[in-house]
Coordinates of C-alpha atoms in Angstrom, one line a residue:
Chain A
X121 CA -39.7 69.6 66.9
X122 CA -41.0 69.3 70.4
X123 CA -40.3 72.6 72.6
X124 CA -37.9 71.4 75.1
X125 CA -34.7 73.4 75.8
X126 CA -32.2 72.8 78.4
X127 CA -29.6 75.4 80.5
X128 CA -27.1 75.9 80.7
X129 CA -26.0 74.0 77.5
X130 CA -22.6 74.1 78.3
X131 CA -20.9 74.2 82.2
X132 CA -17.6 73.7 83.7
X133 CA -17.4 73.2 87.9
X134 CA -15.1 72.4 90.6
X135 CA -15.7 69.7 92.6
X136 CA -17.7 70.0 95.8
X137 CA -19.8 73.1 94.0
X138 CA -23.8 72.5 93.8
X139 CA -24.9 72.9 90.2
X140 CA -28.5 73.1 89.2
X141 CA -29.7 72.4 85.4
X142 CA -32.5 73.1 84.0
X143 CA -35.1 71.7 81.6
X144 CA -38.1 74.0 80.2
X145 CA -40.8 72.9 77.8
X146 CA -43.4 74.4 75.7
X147 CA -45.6 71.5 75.3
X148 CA -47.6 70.9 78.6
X149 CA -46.6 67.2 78.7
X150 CA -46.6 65.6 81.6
X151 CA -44.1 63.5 82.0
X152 CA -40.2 64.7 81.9
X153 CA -37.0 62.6 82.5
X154 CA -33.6 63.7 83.1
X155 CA -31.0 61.2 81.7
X156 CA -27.3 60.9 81.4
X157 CA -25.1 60.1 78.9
X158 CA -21.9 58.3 78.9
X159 CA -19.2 56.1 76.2
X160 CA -20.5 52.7 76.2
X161 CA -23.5 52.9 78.7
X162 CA -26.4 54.7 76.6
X163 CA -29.0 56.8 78.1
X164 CA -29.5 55.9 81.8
X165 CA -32.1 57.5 83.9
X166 CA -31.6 59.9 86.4
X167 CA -35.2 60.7 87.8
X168 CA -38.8 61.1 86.3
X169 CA -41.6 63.1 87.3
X170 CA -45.1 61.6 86.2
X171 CA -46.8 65.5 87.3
X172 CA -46.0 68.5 89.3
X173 CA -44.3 67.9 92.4
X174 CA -44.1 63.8 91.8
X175 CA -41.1 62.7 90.9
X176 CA -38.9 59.3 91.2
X177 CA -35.9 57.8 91.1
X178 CA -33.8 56.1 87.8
X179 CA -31.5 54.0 87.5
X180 CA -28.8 55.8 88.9
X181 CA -30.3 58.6 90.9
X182 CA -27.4 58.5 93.5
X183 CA -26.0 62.3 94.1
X184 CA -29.3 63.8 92.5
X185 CA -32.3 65.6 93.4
X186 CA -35.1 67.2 91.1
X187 CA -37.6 69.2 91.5
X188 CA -41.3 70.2 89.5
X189 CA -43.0 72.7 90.7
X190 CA -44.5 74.3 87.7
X191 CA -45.3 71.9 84.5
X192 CA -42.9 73.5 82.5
X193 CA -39.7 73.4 84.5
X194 CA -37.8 70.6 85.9
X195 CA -34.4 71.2 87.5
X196 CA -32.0 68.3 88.1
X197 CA -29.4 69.7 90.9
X198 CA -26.0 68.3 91.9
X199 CA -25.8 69.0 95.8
X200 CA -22.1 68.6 95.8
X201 CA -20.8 67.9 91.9
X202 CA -18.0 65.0 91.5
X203 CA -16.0 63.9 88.7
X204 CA -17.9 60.6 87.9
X205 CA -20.4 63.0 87.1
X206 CA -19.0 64.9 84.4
X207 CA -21.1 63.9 81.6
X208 CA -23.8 64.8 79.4
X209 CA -27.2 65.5 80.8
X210 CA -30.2 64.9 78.6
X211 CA -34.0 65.9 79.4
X212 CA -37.1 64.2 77.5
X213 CA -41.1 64.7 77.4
X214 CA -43.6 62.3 77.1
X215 CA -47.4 62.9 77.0
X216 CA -50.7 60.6 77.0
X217 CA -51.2 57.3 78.2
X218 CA -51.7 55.7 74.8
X219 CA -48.2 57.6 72.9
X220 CA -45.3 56.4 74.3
X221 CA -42.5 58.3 72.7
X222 CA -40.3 60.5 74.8
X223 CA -38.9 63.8 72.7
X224 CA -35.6 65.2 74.3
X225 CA -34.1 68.6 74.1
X226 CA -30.6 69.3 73.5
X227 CA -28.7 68.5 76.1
X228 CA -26.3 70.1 78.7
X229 CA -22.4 68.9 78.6
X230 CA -21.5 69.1 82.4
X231 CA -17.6 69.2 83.0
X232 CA -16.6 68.9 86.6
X233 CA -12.6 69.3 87.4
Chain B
X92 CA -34.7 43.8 84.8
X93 CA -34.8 44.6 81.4
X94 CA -31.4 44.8 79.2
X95 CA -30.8 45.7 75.3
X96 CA -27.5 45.0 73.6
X97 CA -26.5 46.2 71.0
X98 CA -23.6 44.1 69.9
X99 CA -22.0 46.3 66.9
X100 CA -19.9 49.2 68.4
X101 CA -19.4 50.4 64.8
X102 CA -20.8 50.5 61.5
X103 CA -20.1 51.5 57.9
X104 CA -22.5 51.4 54.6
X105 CA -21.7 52.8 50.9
X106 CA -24.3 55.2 49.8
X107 CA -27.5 54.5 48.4
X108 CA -26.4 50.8 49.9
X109 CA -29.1 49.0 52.7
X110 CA -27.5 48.5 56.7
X111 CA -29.3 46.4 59.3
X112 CA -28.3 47.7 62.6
X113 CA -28.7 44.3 65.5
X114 CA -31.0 44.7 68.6
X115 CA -31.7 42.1 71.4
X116 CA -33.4 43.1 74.8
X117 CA -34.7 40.7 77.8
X118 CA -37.7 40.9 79.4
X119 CA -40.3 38.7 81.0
X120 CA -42.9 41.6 80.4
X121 CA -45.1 40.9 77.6
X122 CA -46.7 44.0 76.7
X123 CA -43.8 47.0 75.4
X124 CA -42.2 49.4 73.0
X125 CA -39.1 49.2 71.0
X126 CA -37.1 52.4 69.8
X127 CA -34.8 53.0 67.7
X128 CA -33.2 56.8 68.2
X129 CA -30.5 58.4 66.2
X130 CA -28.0 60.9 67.4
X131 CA -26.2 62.5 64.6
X132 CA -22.8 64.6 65.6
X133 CA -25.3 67.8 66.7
X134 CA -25.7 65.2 69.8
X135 CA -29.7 65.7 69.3
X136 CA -31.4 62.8 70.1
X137 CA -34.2 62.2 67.1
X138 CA -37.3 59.3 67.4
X139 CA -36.2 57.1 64.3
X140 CA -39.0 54.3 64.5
X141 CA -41.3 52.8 67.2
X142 CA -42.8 49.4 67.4
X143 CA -45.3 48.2 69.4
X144 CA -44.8 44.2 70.7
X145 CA -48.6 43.3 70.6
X146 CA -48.2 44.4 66.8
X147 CA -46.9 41.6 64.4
X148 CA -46.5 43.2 61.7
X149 CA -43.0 45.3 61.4
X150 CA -43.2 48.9 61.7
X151 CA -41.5 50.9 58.4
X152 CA -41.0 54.9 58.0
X153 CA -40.0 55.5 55.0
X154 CA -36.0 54.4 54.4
X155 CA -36.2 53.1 57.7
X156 CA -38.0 49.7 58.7
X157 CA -37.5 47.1 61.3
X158 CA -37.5 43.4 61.5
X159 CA -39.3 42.3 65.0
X160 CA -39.3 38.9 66.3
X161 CA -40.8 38.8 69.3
X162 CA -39.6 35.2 70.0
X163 CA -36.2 35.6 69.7
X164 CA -36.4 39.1 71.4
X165 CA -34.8 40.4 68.7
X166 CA -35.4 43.7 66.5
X167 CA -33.4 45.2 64.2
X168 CA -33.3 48.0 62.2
X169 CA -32.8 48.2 58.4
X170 CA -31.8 51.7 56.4
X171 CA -32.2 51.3 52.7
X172 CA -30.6 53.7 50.4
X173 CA -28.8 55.1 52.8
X174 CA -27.8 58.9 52.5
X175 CA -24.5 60.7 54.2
X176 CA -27.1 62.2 56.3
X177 CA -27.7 59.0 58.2
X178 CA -24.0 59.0 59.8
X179 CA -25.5 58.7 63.3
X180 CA -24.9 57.2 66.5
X181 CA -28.1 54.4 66.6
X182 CA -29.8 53.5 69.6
X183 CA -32.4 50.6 70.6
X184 CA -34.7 51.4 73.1
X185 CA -36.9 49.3 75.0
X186 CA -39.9 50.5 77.4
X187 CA -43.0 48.6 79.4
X188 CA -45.7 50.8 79.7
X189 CA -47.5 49.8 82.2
X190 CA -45.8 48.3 85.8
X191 CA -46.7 47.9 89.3
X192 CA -43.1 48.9 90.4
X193 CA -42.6 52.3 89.2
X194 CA -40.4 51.5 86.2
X195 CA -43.2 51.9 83.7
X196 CA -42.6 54.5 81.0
X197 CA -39.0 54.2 81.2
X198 CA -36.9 54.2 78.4
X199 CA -33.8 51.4 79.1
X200 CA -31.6 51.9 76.1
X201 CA -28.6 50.1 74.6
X202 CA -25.0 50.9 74.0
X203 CA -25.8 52.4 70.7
X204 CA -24.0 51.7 67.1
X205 CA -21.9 54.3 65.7
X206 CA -23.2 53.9 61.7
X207 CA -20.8 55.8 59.4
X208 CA -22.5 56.3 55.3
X209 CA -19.4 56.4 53.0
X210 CA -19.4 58.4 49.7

C-alpha cells in the first residue's frame, strides 16, 4: 500500500469555523489531489498540486484553499466550513510521467452542523 | 469536458458466478486512461484495473478483466468467480494525460455501482 494517511480521519464543526485537513505521504510523489466524495456524484476534484508550492483548481474548488510547502504535506483548508460541505474528503498520489495511477489514503469524514 | 456514466446504481452476483459492471465516458481526446477502482465498506479506495486507450488489446488482472471498445467509448469490467470479498462500491475512471488546459492528470470518475456477491 502506498504511504498516504490523512488527519484528522474523523471531524465534526459548526458552521462559519475554518477547518484545515491534512494529507501526509511517505512516498515522495509528486503529484497529490484532494477530492470529495458525495451519494451519486463520485470522486470530484478539489485542487491538485503538480510540485511544491504549485497547485490548481478542480472541479469544484469553490470555498477551498490548499497549500504544499514541503513534498510530503498538503493541507486542504475550509476558510469558513458550510453544510454543503459536509462530506468525505479523499487525498491521492501520483508519480512519473509515464504511470498514471493515483493511490489514495483513507479519507477524512467532515461533518459540519 | 469529459463525462463517465455508469448506468447501474446497483448490482448483485452468486458466488463463484461472473458480473460485468457497464462503463461509457465522452471525450474528444484521443490519447487516455481508464480505471476501474473499488471501494469496499472500509471506504478505502483500491486501483482494480487500468487500461491504456492506445492499447487494443483488453487489459486482465487476474479475476478481473475488461472489455474496451474504444469506438463505442465503452469499457466495462468483468469479475469472474466472484468471491464475498468483492462486495464493493465500483468506479470507472477516466483520465487524459497530457492537456494544454491544466486538466491533465485528472481523474473524472463516474457515479460508481454498488456490486453486492451473494452466498
Amino acid at each position: 500500500d502506498a504511504g498516504i494517511t490523512q488527519s484528522p480521519r474523523h471531524k465534526v464543526t459548526e458552521t462559519g469555523t475554518p477547518v484545515t485537513l491534512r494529507c501526509h505521504q511517505t512516498e515522495n510523489h509528486r503529484y497529490m489531489y484532494w477530492y470529495r466524495q458525495d451519494p451519486g456524484h463520485g470522486l470530484r476534484l478539489i485542487h491538485y498540486s503538480y510540485g511544491v508550492k504549485d497547485t490548481d483548481k478542480g472541479e469544484v474548488s469553490d470555498g477551498y484553499s490548499v497549500s504544499r510547502s514541503k513534498t510530503e504535506d498538503f493541507l486542504l483548508t475550509l476558510e469558513s466550513a458550510t453544510s454543503s460541505q459536509t462530506s468525505v474528503y479523499f487525498c491521492a498520489i501520483s508519480e512519473s510521467r509515464s504511470i498514471y495511477e493515483q493511490y489514495f489514503g483513507p479519507g477524512t469524514r467532515l461533518t459540519v452542523t | 469536458a469529459q463525462t463517465v456514466t455508469q448506468s447501474q446504481p446497483e448490482m448483485s452476483v452468486q458466488e463463484a458466478e461472473t458480473v460485468t459492471l457497464s462503463c461509457t465516458y465522452d471525450t474528444s481526446e484521443s490519447n487516455y486512461y481508464l480505471f476501474w477502482y473499488k471501494q469496499p465498506p472500509s471506504r478505502q479506495m483500491i486501483l482494480v484495473i487500468r487500461q491504456e486507450a492506445y492499447k487494443q488489446q483488453n487489459a486482465t488482472e487476474n479475476r478481473f478483466s475488461v472489455n474496451f471498445q474504444k469506438a463505442a467509448k465503452s469499457f466495462s469490467l468483468k469479475i469472474s468467480d466472484s468471491q464475498l470479498g468483492d462486495t464493493a462500491m465500483y468506479f470507472c475512471a477516466f483520465m487524459i494525460p497530457f492537456s494544454s488546459s491544466g486538466s491533465a492528470r485528472q481523474l473524472t470518475f463516474g457515479s460508481g455501482t454498488q456490486l453486492t456477491v451473494l452466498p
